[in-house]
Amino acid sequence: MSVHSFLSRRRLLGGMAQLGLFCAVRPLLAAPRELTVLTSYSETVLARIEEAFERAYPQYRLNLLWRMPHDAIGYLSQPRQGDVDVYWAASPRTFEALRQQGAWRALPVADAGLADHIGALPLLGPERAYRASELAGYGFAVDPQALAGLGVAPPKDWSDLADPRLAGRIALPVPSQVGFAPPMIDIVLQAYGWQRGWALWSEIAGLSYLVPRGSTFISDEVVGGRAAIGLSIDFFVASAIAGGARLEFLYPAHGGLNPGQIAIAAASRNGEAAEAFVSFVLSEAGQRVLADPDIRKLPVRESVYAQLPETYHNPFRNAAAGGYEYRGDAGSGRLGLIAALFEQMLVAQHERLVTLWAQLHQLEARRGQRLDDIRGQLGAPLIDEAQAADVQLLAGYRRNLEGATMQPDARELGWAALAEQRYRQVADSLQRLA
């Protein structure tokens, strides 16, 4: 509160007291109740939501605590859950892990206008523990002029990225470091199958350069001219486009959605206020805020799309046409494992991988045919899909949440050794055929 407003309020109270009206209006001037929201959303999102919510519910004031998803479990495991009332973030694995610990209070039944699924993606969590509050779609940030200069058509699906003309011009986020990337890897594995999916990722990685955590935004890589294509989620790129960047965002045929979710802490002592905040975020007013041009999330309330430009991506329409068959709930349990496999197979020896794929592409171009045997060696997964479904193995990687720094264990070092052995064999094969 500013000094001016504080003094004005004091004068108002003094005047009303003199008139004998103070007791009558005192409840109207009571201090707003504080509502604590733990979140990982950006300042832009939080500022808009805070302003709109407090305008709609002047009896409450938001206390916003910012934590990365991998810190949220520890924070919410404190006594009284750290006095948090609501958790709001885009980290499905964190929400589910906390649900299994009994961290959430069941959300009130107020679902009018809200779908429980979109495509194959559940929007309402088990036991009504959490609900999707907005969506982000995976795809490609592209520079159309750069693609035209390379003679490459805009990609329609993931397999279009396996084009030798794109060598060194694809920006690929590192899944073990960048929170949104593990589901992106799994989208391809589900769509193309385990064997073919890893082979495709091997070739894409061999044509890419890696973007680690904290280095830059994928959109900046494309805007700056280093990349012609960047693998990302839409709202990061949409924010850049809204800021004037000459980019396009393309959704692949085999798409996937990453939900932001919202839940009420079981230990909250502000149940009424917490329910009001959840209701507002899911309301038409709240969803319109999330679709603001400076934010550009995908609303979970379908009716809001009628108020948005025709060019605004509508996942409900795409899902009705058969899109978005990616099962995020089915894949969530293996994302930590997938990120670890990707790290040892495609990141740890990335320079070598790039060299081998360049040599293979050159050899295939000279011969005028694909060398499937060598491709099979270069793109073979480190473990098969049955092994990847092992319950004990998966349990060891559920701790690997978005942004957490983990040291490789003995198993991962074994995968690294296997990858190195295969790459030596591929190098020998290429040398014999050169």
CSV table of C-alpha atoms in Angstrom, one decimal:
chain,number,residue,atom,x,y,z
A,1,MET,CA,0.0,0.0,0.0
A,2,SER,CA,1.4,3.4,-0.9
A,3,VAL,CA,1.8,6.2,1.6
A,4,HIS,CA,-0.9,8.2,-0.2
A,5,SER,CA,-3.5,5.3,0.0
A,6,PHE,CA,-2.6,4.6,3.6
A,7,LEU,CA,-3.2,8.2,4.6
A,8,SER,CA,-6.4,8.3,2.6
A,9,ARG,CA,-7.6,5.2,4.3
A,10,ARG,CA,-6.8,6.7,7.7
A,11,ARG,CA,-8.7,9.9,6.9
A,12,LEU,CA,-11.7,7.9,5.7
A,13,LEU,CA,-11.8,5.8,8.9
A,14,GLY,CA,-11.4,8.9,11.0
A,15,GLY,CA,-14.2,10.6,9.2
A,16,MET,CA,-16.6,7.6,9.5
A,17,ALA,CA,-15.7,7.2,13.2
A,18,GLN,CA,-16.7,10.7,13.8
A,19,LEU,CA,-20.0,10.1,12.0
A,20,GLY,CA,-20.6,6.9,14.1
A,21,LEU,CA,-20.3,4.7,11.0
A,22,PHE,CA,-17.1,2.9,11.7
A,23,CYS,CA,-18.6,-0.2,13.2
A,24,ALA,CA,-21.1,-0.6,10.4
A,25,VAL,CA,-18.4,-0.6,7.6
A,26,ARG,CA,-15.6,-2.2,9.5
A,27,PRO,CA,-16.1,-5.7,7.9
A,28,LEU,CA,-15.8,-4.0,4.4
A,29,LEU,CA,-12.4,-2.6,5.3
A,30,ALA,CA,-11.0,-5.7,6.9
A,31,ALA,CA,-7.5,-6.7,5.7
A,32,PRO,CA,-7.7,-9.2,2.8
A,33,ARG,CA,-6.9,-12.8,3.7
A,34,GLU,CA,-3.6,-14.2,2.4
A,35,LEU,CA,-3.6,-17.2,0.1
A,36,THR,CA,-0.2,-18.9,-0.5
A,37,VAL,CA,0.4,-20.4,-3.9
A,38,LEU,CA,3.5,-22.4,-4.7
A,39,THR,CA,4.3,-22.2,-8.4
A,40,SER,CA,6.9,-22.3,-11.1
A,41,TYR,CA,5.2,-20.1,-13.6
A,42,SER,CA,6.8,-17.0,-15.1
A,43,GLU,CA,6.5,-13.5,-13.8
A,44,THR,CA,4.4,-12.5,-16.8
A,45,VAL,CA,1.8,-15.3,-16.0
A,46,LEU,CA,1.7,-14.6,-12.3
A,47,ALA,CA,1.4,-10.9,-12.6
A,48,ARG,CA,-1.6,-11.2,-14.9
A,49,ILE,CA,-3.3,-13.9,-12.9
A,50,GLU,CA,-2.7,-12.1,-9.6
A,51,GLU,CA,-4.2,-8.8,-10.9
A,52,ALA,CA,-7.2,-10.5,-12.4
A,53,PHE,CA,-7.9,-12.8,-9.3
A,54,GLU,CA,-7.6,-10.0,-6.8
A,55,ARG,CA,-9.9,-7.9,-8.8
A,56,ALA,CA,-12.5,-10.7,-8.9
A,57,TYR,CA,-11.9,-11.7,-5.2
A,58,PRO,CA,-10.8,-8.5,-3.4
A,59,GLN,CA,-11.2,-10.3,0.0
A,60,TYR,CA,-8.0,-12.3,-0.8
A,61,ARG,CA,-4.4,-11.4,-1.5
A,62,LEU,CA,-2.0,-13.8,-3.2
A,63,ASN,CA,1.4,-14.7,-1.6
A,64,LEU,CA,3.3,-16.3,-4.5
A,65,LEU,CA,6.2,-18.6,-3.7
A,66,TRP,CA,8.4,-19.5,-6.7
A,67,ARG,CA,10.1,-22.9,-6.7
A,68,MET,CA,11.3,-25.2,-9.5
A,69,PRO,CA,9.3,-28.5,-9.8
A,70,HIS,CA,12.1,-30.6,-8.4
A,71,ASP,CA,12.1,-28.4,-5.2
A,72,ALA,CA,8.3,-28.6,-4.7
A,73,ILE,CA,8.3,-32.1,-3.2
A,74,GLY,CA,10.7,-31.1,-0.5
A,75,TYR,CA,8.9,-27.9,0.2
A,76,LEU,CA,5.5,-29.5,0.4
A,77,SER,CA,6.9,-32.2,2.7
A,78,GLN,CA,7.6,-29.7,5.5
A,79,PRO,CA,5.3,-29.6,8.5
A,80,ARG,CA,1.9,-28.2,7.5
A,81,GLN,CA,3.2,-28.4,3.9
A,82,GLY,CA,5.1,-25.2,4.4
A,83,ASP,CA,1.7,-23.4,4.9
A,84,VAL,CA,1.1,-23.7,1.1
A,85,ASP,CA,-2.6,-23.6,0.1
A,86,VAL,CA,-2.4,-24.2,-3.7
A,87,TYR,CA,0.3,-25.8,-5.9
A,88,TRP,CA,0.2,-24.6,-9.5
A,89,ALA,CA,2.8,-25.7,-12.0
A,90,ALA,CA,3.5,-27.6,-15.3
A,91,SER,CA,5.0,-30.8,-13.9
A,92,PRO,CA,2.7,-33.8,-14.1
A,93,ARG,CA,5.2,-36.2,-12.5
A,94,THR,CA,5.5,-33.9,-9.4
A,95,PHE,CA,1.7,-33.7,-9.0
A,96,GLU,CA,1.3,-37.5,-9.3
A,97,ALA,CA,4.2,-38.2,-6.9
A,98,LEU,CA,2.7,-35.9,-4.3
A,99,ARG,CA,-0.7,-37.4,-4.8
A,100,GLN,CA,0.7,-40.8,-3.9
A,101,GLN,CA,2.1,-39.2,-0.7
A,102,GLY,CA,-1.4,-37.9,0.2
A,103,ALA,CA,-0.5,-34.3,-0.4
A,104,TRP,CA,-3.7,-33.1,-2.0
A,105,ARG,CA,-7.3,-32.4,-1.0
A,106,ALA,CA,-10.0,-33.5,-3.4
A,107,LEU,CA,-11.0,-30.7,-5.7
A,108,PRO,CA,-14.7,-29.5,-5.4
A,109,VAL,CA,-17.1,-30.9,-8.0
A,110,ALA,CA,-17.5,-27.9,-10.3
A,111,ASP,CA,-16.7,-29.3,-13.7
A,112,ALA,CA,-19.3,-27.6,-15.9
A,113,GLY,CA,-17.7,-26.8,-19.2
A,114,LEU,CA,-14.5,-28.7,-18.4
A,115,ALA,CA,-13.6,-31.9,-20.2
A,116,ASP,CA,-12.0,-34.8,-18.4
A,117,HIS,CA,-9.9,-35.8,-21.4
A,118,ILE,CA,-8.5,-34.3,-24.6
A,119,GLY,CA,-7.5,-36.9,-27.0
A,120,ALA,CA,-5.7,-39.6,-24.9
A,121,LEU,CA,-4.7,-37.1,-22.2
A,122,PRO,CA,-6.5,-37.1,-18.9
A,123,LEU,CA,-7.3,-33.6,-17.7
A,124,LEU,CA,-8.6,-34.7,-14.2
A,125,GLY,CA,-6.3,-36.5,-11.9
A,126,PRO,CA,-7.1,-39.7,-9.9
A,127,GLU,CA,-9.4,-39.1,-6.9
A,128,ARG,CA,-9.9,-35.5,-8.1
A,129,ALA,CA,-6.5,-34.7,-6.6
A,130,TYR,CA,-5.6,-32.2,-9.4
A,131,ARG,CA,-6.8,-30.8,-12.6
A,132,ALA,CA,-5.2,-29.5,-15.8
A,133,SER,CA,-5.3,-25.7,-15.8
A,134,GLU,CA,-3.8,-25.1,-19.2
A,135,LEU,CA,-1.9,-26.9,-22.0
A,136,ALA,CA,1.2,-26.5,-24.0
A,137,GLY,CA,1.8,-28.3,-27.3
A,138,TYR,CA,5.0,-29.7,-28.5
A,139,GLY,CA,6.4,-28.9,-32.0
A,140,PHE,CA,8.8,-27.0,-34.1
A,141,ALA,CA,9.9,-23.4,-34.0
A,142,VAL,CA,11.0,-22.6,-37.5
A,143,ASP,CA,12.5,-19.9,-39.6
A,144,PRO,CA,10.8,-20.2,-43.0
A,145,GLN,CA,13.5,-18.3,-44.8
A,146,ALA,CA,16.3,-20.4,-43.4
A,147,LEU,CA,14.4,-23.6,-44.4
A,148,ALA,CA,13.9,-22.2,-47.9
A,149,GLY,CA,17.6,-21.4,-48.1
A,150,LEU,CA,18.4,-25.0,-47.2
A,151,GLY,CA,15.9,-26.3,-49.7
A,152,VAL,CA,13.9,-28.0,-46.9
A,153,ALA,CA,10.1,-28.0,-46.7
A,154,PRO,CA,8.5,-27.0,-43.4
A,155,PRO,CA,8.4,-30.2,-41.3
A,156,LYS,CA,5.0,-31.9,-40.9
A,157,ASP,CA,6.1,-34.6,-38.5
A,158,TRP,CA,9.1,-35.8,-36.5
A,159,SER,CA,10.5,-38.0,-39.3
A,160,ASP,CA,10.9,-34.9,-41.5
A,161,LEU,CA,13.7,-33.8,-39.2
A,162,ALA,CA,15.9,-36.7,-40.3
A,163,ASP,CA,17.0,-34.7,-43.4
A,164,PRO,CA,20.8,-34.4,-43.9
A,165,ARG,CA,20.3,-30.9,-45.3
A,166,LEU,CA,19.4,-29.9,-41.7
A,167,ALA,CA,22.8,-30.9,-40.3
A,168,GLY,CA,23.9,-28.5,-37.6
A,169,ARG,CA,20.7,-26.4,-37.9
A,170,ILE,CA,18.4,-28.2,-35.4
A,171,ALA,CA,18.4,-26.9,-31.8
A,172,LEU,CA,17.7,-29.8,-29.4
A,173,PRO,CA,17.1,-29.3,-25.7
A,174,VAL,CA,18.9,-31.8,-23.4
A,175,PRO,CA,16.2,-34.0,-21.8
A,176,SER,CA,18.2,-34.6,-18.5
A,177,GLN,CA,18.4,-30.8,-18.0
A,178,VAL,CA,15.4,-29.2,-19.6
A,179,GLY,CA,12.1,-29.9,-17.9
A,180,PHE,CA,9.8,-30.0,-21.0
A,181,ALA,CA,12.0,-32.3,-23.1
A,182,PRO,CA,11.5,-35.8,-21.6
A,183,PRO,CA,7.8,-35.9,-22.7
A,184,MET,CA,8.9,-34.8,-26.1
A,185,ILE,CA,11.2,-37.8,-26.4
A,186,ASP,CA,8.4,-40.1,-25.3
A,187,ILE,CA,6.0,-38.7,-27.8
A,188,VAL,CA,8.2,-40.0,-30.6
A,189,LEU,CA,8.8,-43.4,-28.8
A,190,GLN,CA,5.0,-43.9,-28.5
A,191,ALA,CA,4.2,-42.7,-32.0
A,192,TYR,CA,6.9,-44.7,-33.9
A,193,GLY,CA,7.5,-47.5,-31.5
A,194,TRP,CA,10.4,-48.2,-29.2
A,195,GLN,CA,12.9,-49.5,-31.8
A,196,ARG,CA,12.1,-47.1,-34.6
A,197,GLY,CA,11.6,-44.2,-32.2
A,198,TRP,CA,15.1,-44.5,-30.8
A,199,ALA,CA,16.6,-44.8,-34.3
A,200,LEU,CA,14.8,-41.6,-35.3
A,201,TRP,CA,16.1,-39.8,-32.2
A,202,SER,CA,19.6,-41.0,-33.0
A,203,GLU,CA,19.4,-39.5,-36.5
A,204,ILE,CA,17.8,-36.3,-35.3
A,205,ALA,CA,20.4,-35.9,-32.5
A,206,GLY,CA,23.1,-36.5,-35.0
A,207,LEU,CA,21.8,-33.6,-37.1
A,208,SER,CA,21.3,-31.3,-34.1
A,209,TYR,CA,23.3,-29.2,-31.6
A,210,LEU,CA,22.4,-29.5,-28.0
A,211,VAL,CA,20.9,-26.7,-25.9
A,212,PRO,CA,21.5,-27.3,-22.1
A,213,ARG,CA,19.6,-25.8,-19.2
A,214,GLY,CA,20.1,-22.1,-18.6
A,215,SER,CA,22.0,-21.4,-21.8
A,216,THR,CA,19.4,-19.8,-24.0
A,217,PHE,CA,15.8,-20.1,-25.2
A,218,ILE,CA,15.2,-22.4,-28.1
A,219,SER,CA,13.4,-19.5,-29.9
A,220,ASP,CA,16.5,-17.3,-29.5
A,221,GLU,CA,18.5,-20.0,-31.3
A,222,VAL,CA,16.2,-19.7,-34.3
A,223,VAL,CA,15.8,-16.0,-34.2
A,224,GLY,CA,19.6,-15.6,-33.9
A,225,GLY,CA,20.0,-17.6,-37.1
A,226,ARG,CA,22.0,-20.5,-35.7
A,227,ALA,CA,19.1,-22.9,-35.9
A,228,ALA,CA,16.5,-23.3,-38.7
A,229,ILE,CA,14.4,-25.5,-36.5
A,230,GLY,CA,14.1,-25.6,-32.7
A,231,LEU,CA,12.3,-28.3,-30.8
A,232,SER,CA,10.2,-26.7,-28.2
A,233,ILE,CA,6.7,-26.1,-26.7
A,234,ASP,CA,4.4,-23.6,-28.2
A,235,PHE,CA,4.1,-20.9,-25.4
A,236,PHE,CA,7.8,-20.2,-25.3
A,237,VAL,CA,7.8,-19.6,-29.0
A,238,ALA,CA,4.5,-17.8,-29.0
A,239,SER,CA,5.9,-15.3,-26.5
A,240,ALA,CA,8.8,-14.6,-28.9
A,241,ILE,CA,6.4,-14.2,-31.8
A,242,ALA,CA,4.3,-11.8,-29.8
A,243,GLY,CA,7.4,-9.8,-29.2
A,244,GLY,CA,8.0,-9.4,-32.9
A,245,ALA,CA,10.2,-12.4,-33.7
A,246,ARG,CA,9.9,-13.7,-37.2
A,247,LEU,CA,9.2,-17.2,-36.4
A,248,GLU,CA,6.5,-19.8,-37.0
A,249,PHE,CA,5.4,-22.7,-34.7
A,250,LEU,CA,4.4,-25.9,-36.4
A,251,TYR,CA,2.5,-28.7,-34.6
A,252,PRO,CA,3.6,-32.2,-35.8
A,253,ALA,CA,1.1,-34.9,-37.0
A,254,HIS,CA,2.1,-37.0,-34.0
A,255,GLY,CA,1.6,-34.3,-31.3
A,256,GLY,CA,1.6,-34.2,-27.6
A,257,LEU,CA,0.4,-31.9,-24.9
A,258,ASN,CA,2.0,-31.1,-21.6
A,259,PRO,CA,-0.6,-30.0,-19.0
A,260,GLY,CA,-0.1,-27.4,-16.3
A,261,GLN,CA,-2.0,-28.5,-13.2
A,262,ILE,CA,-3.4,-27.2,-10.1
A,263,ALA,CA,-4.1,-28.8,-6.7
A,264,ILE,CA,-5.1,-27.8,-3.1
A,265,ALA,CA,-2.7,-28.8,-0.3
A,266,ALA,CA,-4.2,-31.2,2.1
A,267,ALA,CA,-3.0,-29.2,5.1
A,268,SER,CA,-4.4,-25.9,3.8
A,269,ARG,CA,-6.2,-23.9,6.5
A,270,ASN,CA,-7.7,-21.6,3.8
A,271,GLY,CA,-9.9,-24.0,2.0
A,272,GLU,CA,-12.5,-21.5,0.9
A,273,ALA,CA,-9.8,-19.2,-0.5
A,274,ALA,CA,-7.9,-22.0,-2.2
A,275,GLU,CA,-11.1,-23.2,-3.9
A,276,ALA,CA,-11.8,-19.7,-5.0
A,277,PHE,CA,-8.4,-19.5,-6.7
A,278,VAL,CA,-8.7,-22.9,-8.4
A,279,SER,CA,-12.2,-21.9,-9.6
A,280,PHE,CA,-10.9,-18.6,-11.0
A,281,VAL,CA,-8.0,-20.2,-12.9
A,282,LEU,CA,-10.4,-22.7,-14.5
A,283,SER,CA,-13.1,-20.1,-15.2
A,284,GLU,CA,-13.7,-18.4,-18.5
A,285,ALA,CA,-12.1,-15.2,-17.1
A,286,GLY,CA,-9.0,-17.1,-15.8
A,287,GLN,CA,-8.6,-19.1,-19.0
A,288,ARG,CA,-8.8,-15.9,-21.1
A,289,VAL,CA,-6.0,-14.4,-19.1
A,290,LEU,CA,-3.9,-17.5,-19.8
A,291,ALA,CA,-4.6,-17.0,-23.6
A,292,ASP,CA,-3.4,-13.4,-23.5
A,293,PRO,CA,-1.1,-12.6,-26.4
A,294,ASP,CA,1.8,-12.2,-24.0
A,295,ILE,CA,1.2,-15.6,-22.4
A,296,ARG,CA,-0.5,-17.8,-25.1
A,297,LYS,CA,-1.3,-20.9,-23.1
A,298,LEU,CA,-3.8,-23.4,-24.5
A,299,PRO,CA,-7.0,-23.1,-22.4
A,300,VAL,CA,-8.6,-26.3,-21.0
A,301,ARG,CA,-12.0,-24.7,-21.2
A,302,GLU,CA,-13.1,-25.4,-24.8
A,303,SER,CA,-15.6,-22.5,-24.9
A,304,VAL,CA,-12.8,-20.0,-24.7
A,305,TYR,CA,-11.5,-20.8,-28.1
A,306,ALA,CA,-14.6,-19.2,-29.7
A,307,GLN,CA,-13.3,-15.9,-28.4
A,308,LEU,CA,-9.8,-16.4,-29.8
A,309,PRO,CA,-8.5,-15.7,-33.3
A,310,GLU,CA,-9.1,-18.5,-35.8
A,311,THR,CA,-5.4,-19.0,-36.1
A,312,TYR,CA,-5.0,-19.8,-32.4
A,313,HIS,CA,-4.2,-23.5,-32.1
A,314,ASN,CA,-7.3,-25.4,-30.8
A,315,PRO,CA,-6.2,-28.8,-29.4
A,316,PHE,CA,-9.9,-29.8,-28.9
A,317,ARG,CA,-10.5,-29.5,-32.6
A,318,ASN,CA,-7.3,-31.4,-33.4
A,319,ALA,CA,-8.1,-34.2,-30.9
A,320,ALA,CA,-11.6,-34.6,-32.5
A,321,ALA,CA,-9.8,-35.1,-35.8
A,322,GLY,CA,-7.7,-37.9,-34.3
A,323,GLY,CA,-4.8,-36.0,-33.1
A,324,TYR,CA,-3.1,-36.0,-29.7
A,325,GLU,CA,-3.1,-39.7,-29.1
A,326,TYR,CA,0.0,-39.5,-26.9
A,327,ARG,CA,-0.6,-41.0,-23.5
A,328,GLY,CA,1.1,-38.7,-21.1
A,329,ASP,CA,-0.2,-40.7,-18.1
A,330,ALA,CA,1.2,-43.9,-19.5
A,331,GLY,CA,4.6,-42.3,-20.2
A,332,SER,CA,5.0,-40.3,-17.0
A,333,GLY,CA,6.4,-43.3,-15.1
A,334,ARG,CA,9.3,-43.8,-17.6
A,335,LEU,CA,10.3,-40.2,-18.3
A,336,GLY,CA,13.2,-40.3,-15.9
A,337,LEU,CA,14.5,-43.5,-17.4
A,338,ILE,CA,14.1,-42.2,-20.9
A,339,ALA,CA,16.1,-39.0,-20.1
A,340,ALA,CA,18.9,-41.2,-18.6
A,341,LEU,CA,19.0,-43.4,-21.7
A,342,PHE,CA,19.0,-40.4,-24.0
A,343,GLU,CA,21.9,-38.9,-22.0
A,344,GLN,CA,24.1,-41.9,-22.3
A,345,MET,CA,23.2,-42.8,-25.9
A,346,LEU,CA,23.0,-39.4,-27.6
A,347,VAL,CA,24.3,-36.7,-25.3
A,348,ALA,CA,27.4,-37.9,-23.5
A,349,GLN,CA,29.1,-38.8,-26.8
A,350,HIS,CA,27.3,-36.3,-29.0
A,351,GLU,CA,30.3,-35.0,-31.0
A,352,ARG,CA,31.1,-38.6,-32.0
A,353,LEU,CA,27.4,-39.2,-32.9
A,354,VAL,CA,27.4,-36.1,-35.2
A,355,THR,CA,30.5,-37.3,-37.0
A,356,LEU,CA,29.2,-40.8,-37.5
A,357,TRP,CA,25.9,-39.6,-38.9
A,358,ALA,CA,27.7,-37.2,-41.2
A,359,GLN,CA,29.9,-39.9,-42.5
A,360,LEU,CA,26.9,-42.3,-43.0
A,361,HIS,CA,24.9,-39.7,-44.8
A,362,GLN,CA,27.8,-38.9,-47.1
A,363,LEU,CA,28.4,-42.6,-47.9
A,364,GLU,CA,24.7,-43.2,-48.6
A,365,ALA,CA,24.6,-40.2,-50.9
A,366,ARG,CA,27.6,-41.5,-52.9
A,367,ARG,CA,26.1,-45.0,-53.1
A,368,GLY,CA,22.6,-43.8,-53.7
A,369,GLN,CA,21.0,-46.2,-51.2
A,370,ARG,CA,20.4,-46.5,-47.4
A,371,LEU,CA,22.8,-48.6,-45.4
A,372,ASP,CA,20.2,-50.2,-43.1
A,373,ASP,CA,22.7,-52.5,-41.3
A,374,ILE,CA,24.8,-49.5,-40.1
A,375,ARG,CA,21.7,-47.5,-39.4
A,376,GLY,CA,20.5,-50.3,-37.2
A,377,GLN,CA,23.7,-50.3,-35.2
A,378,LEU,CA,23.8,-46.6,-34.8
A,379,GLY,CA,20.2,-46.2,-33.7
A,380,ALA,CA,19.6,-49.3,-31.6
A,381,PRO,CA,18.3,-48.5,-28.2
A,382,LEU,CA,20.5,-49.4,-25.2
A,383,ILE,CA,17.7,-51.5,-23.6
A,384,ASP,CA,14.6,-53.1,-25.2
A,385,GLU,CA,11.1,-52.0,-24.4
A,386,ALA,CA,10.5,-55.0,-22.1
A,387,GLN,CA,13.5,-54.0,-20.0
A,388,ALA,CA,12.3,-50.4,-19.9
A,389,ALA,CA,9.0,-51.6,-18.4
A,390,ASP,CA,10.7,-53.3,-15.5
A,391,VAL,CA,9.1,-52.0,-12.3
A,392,GLN,CA,12.3,-52.0,-10.2
A,393,LEU,CA,14.2,-50.2,-12.9
A,394,LEU,CA,11.5,-47.6,-13.3
A,395,ALA,CA,11.3,-47.0,-9.6
A,396,GLY,CA,15.0,-46.0,-9.5
A,397,TYR,CA,14.3,-43.2,-12.0
A,398,ARG,CA,11.2,-41.7,-10.6
A,399,ARG,CA,13.4,-39.4,-8.5
A,400,ASN,CA,14.7,-37.7,-11.6
A,401,LEU,CA,12.2,-34.8,-11.8
A,402,GLU,CA,12.5,-31.8,-14.1
A,403,GLY,CA,15.6,-29.8,-13.6
A,404,ALA,CA,17.2,-32.1,-10.9
A,405,THR,CA,20.9,-32.7,-11.2
A,406,MET,CA,21.7,-36.4,-10.9
A,407,GLN,CA,25.0,-38.2,-11.1
A,408,PRO,CA,25.1,-41.3,-13.4
A,409,ASP,CA,24.9,-44.6,-11.5
A,410,ALA,CA,26.7,-47.8,-12.3
A,411,ARG,CA,23.9,-48.9,-14.6
A,412,GLU,CA,24.1,-45.7,-16.6
A,413,LEU,CA,27.9,-46.0,-16.9
A,414,GLY,CA,27.3,-49.5,-18.3
A,415,TRP,CA,25.0,-48.0,-20.9
A,416,ALA,CA,27.6,-45.4,-21.8
A,417,ALA,CA,30.2,-48.2,-22.3
A,418,LEU,CA,27.7,-50.0,-24.5
A,419,ALA,CA,27.1,-46.9,-26.6
A,420,GLU,CA,30.8,-46.3,-27.0
A,421,GLN,CA,31.3,-49.9,-28.1
A,422,ARG,CA,28.6,-49.6,-30.7
A,423,TYR,CA,30.0,-46.3,-32.0
A,424,ARG,CA,33.4,-47.9,-32.4
A,425,GLN,CA,31.9,-50.7,-34.4
A,426,VAL,CA,30.0,-48.3,-36.6
A,427,ALA,CA,33.2,-46.3,-37.2
A,428,ASP,CA,35.0,-49.4,-38.3
A,429,SER,CA,32.1,-50.4,-40.6
A,430,LEU,CA,32.1,-47.0,-42.2
A,431,GLN,CA,35.9,-47.0,-42.7
A,432,ARG,CA,35.7,-50.4,-44.5
A,433,LEU,CA,33.0,-49.1,-46.8
A,434,ALA,CA,34.5,-45.7,-47.5
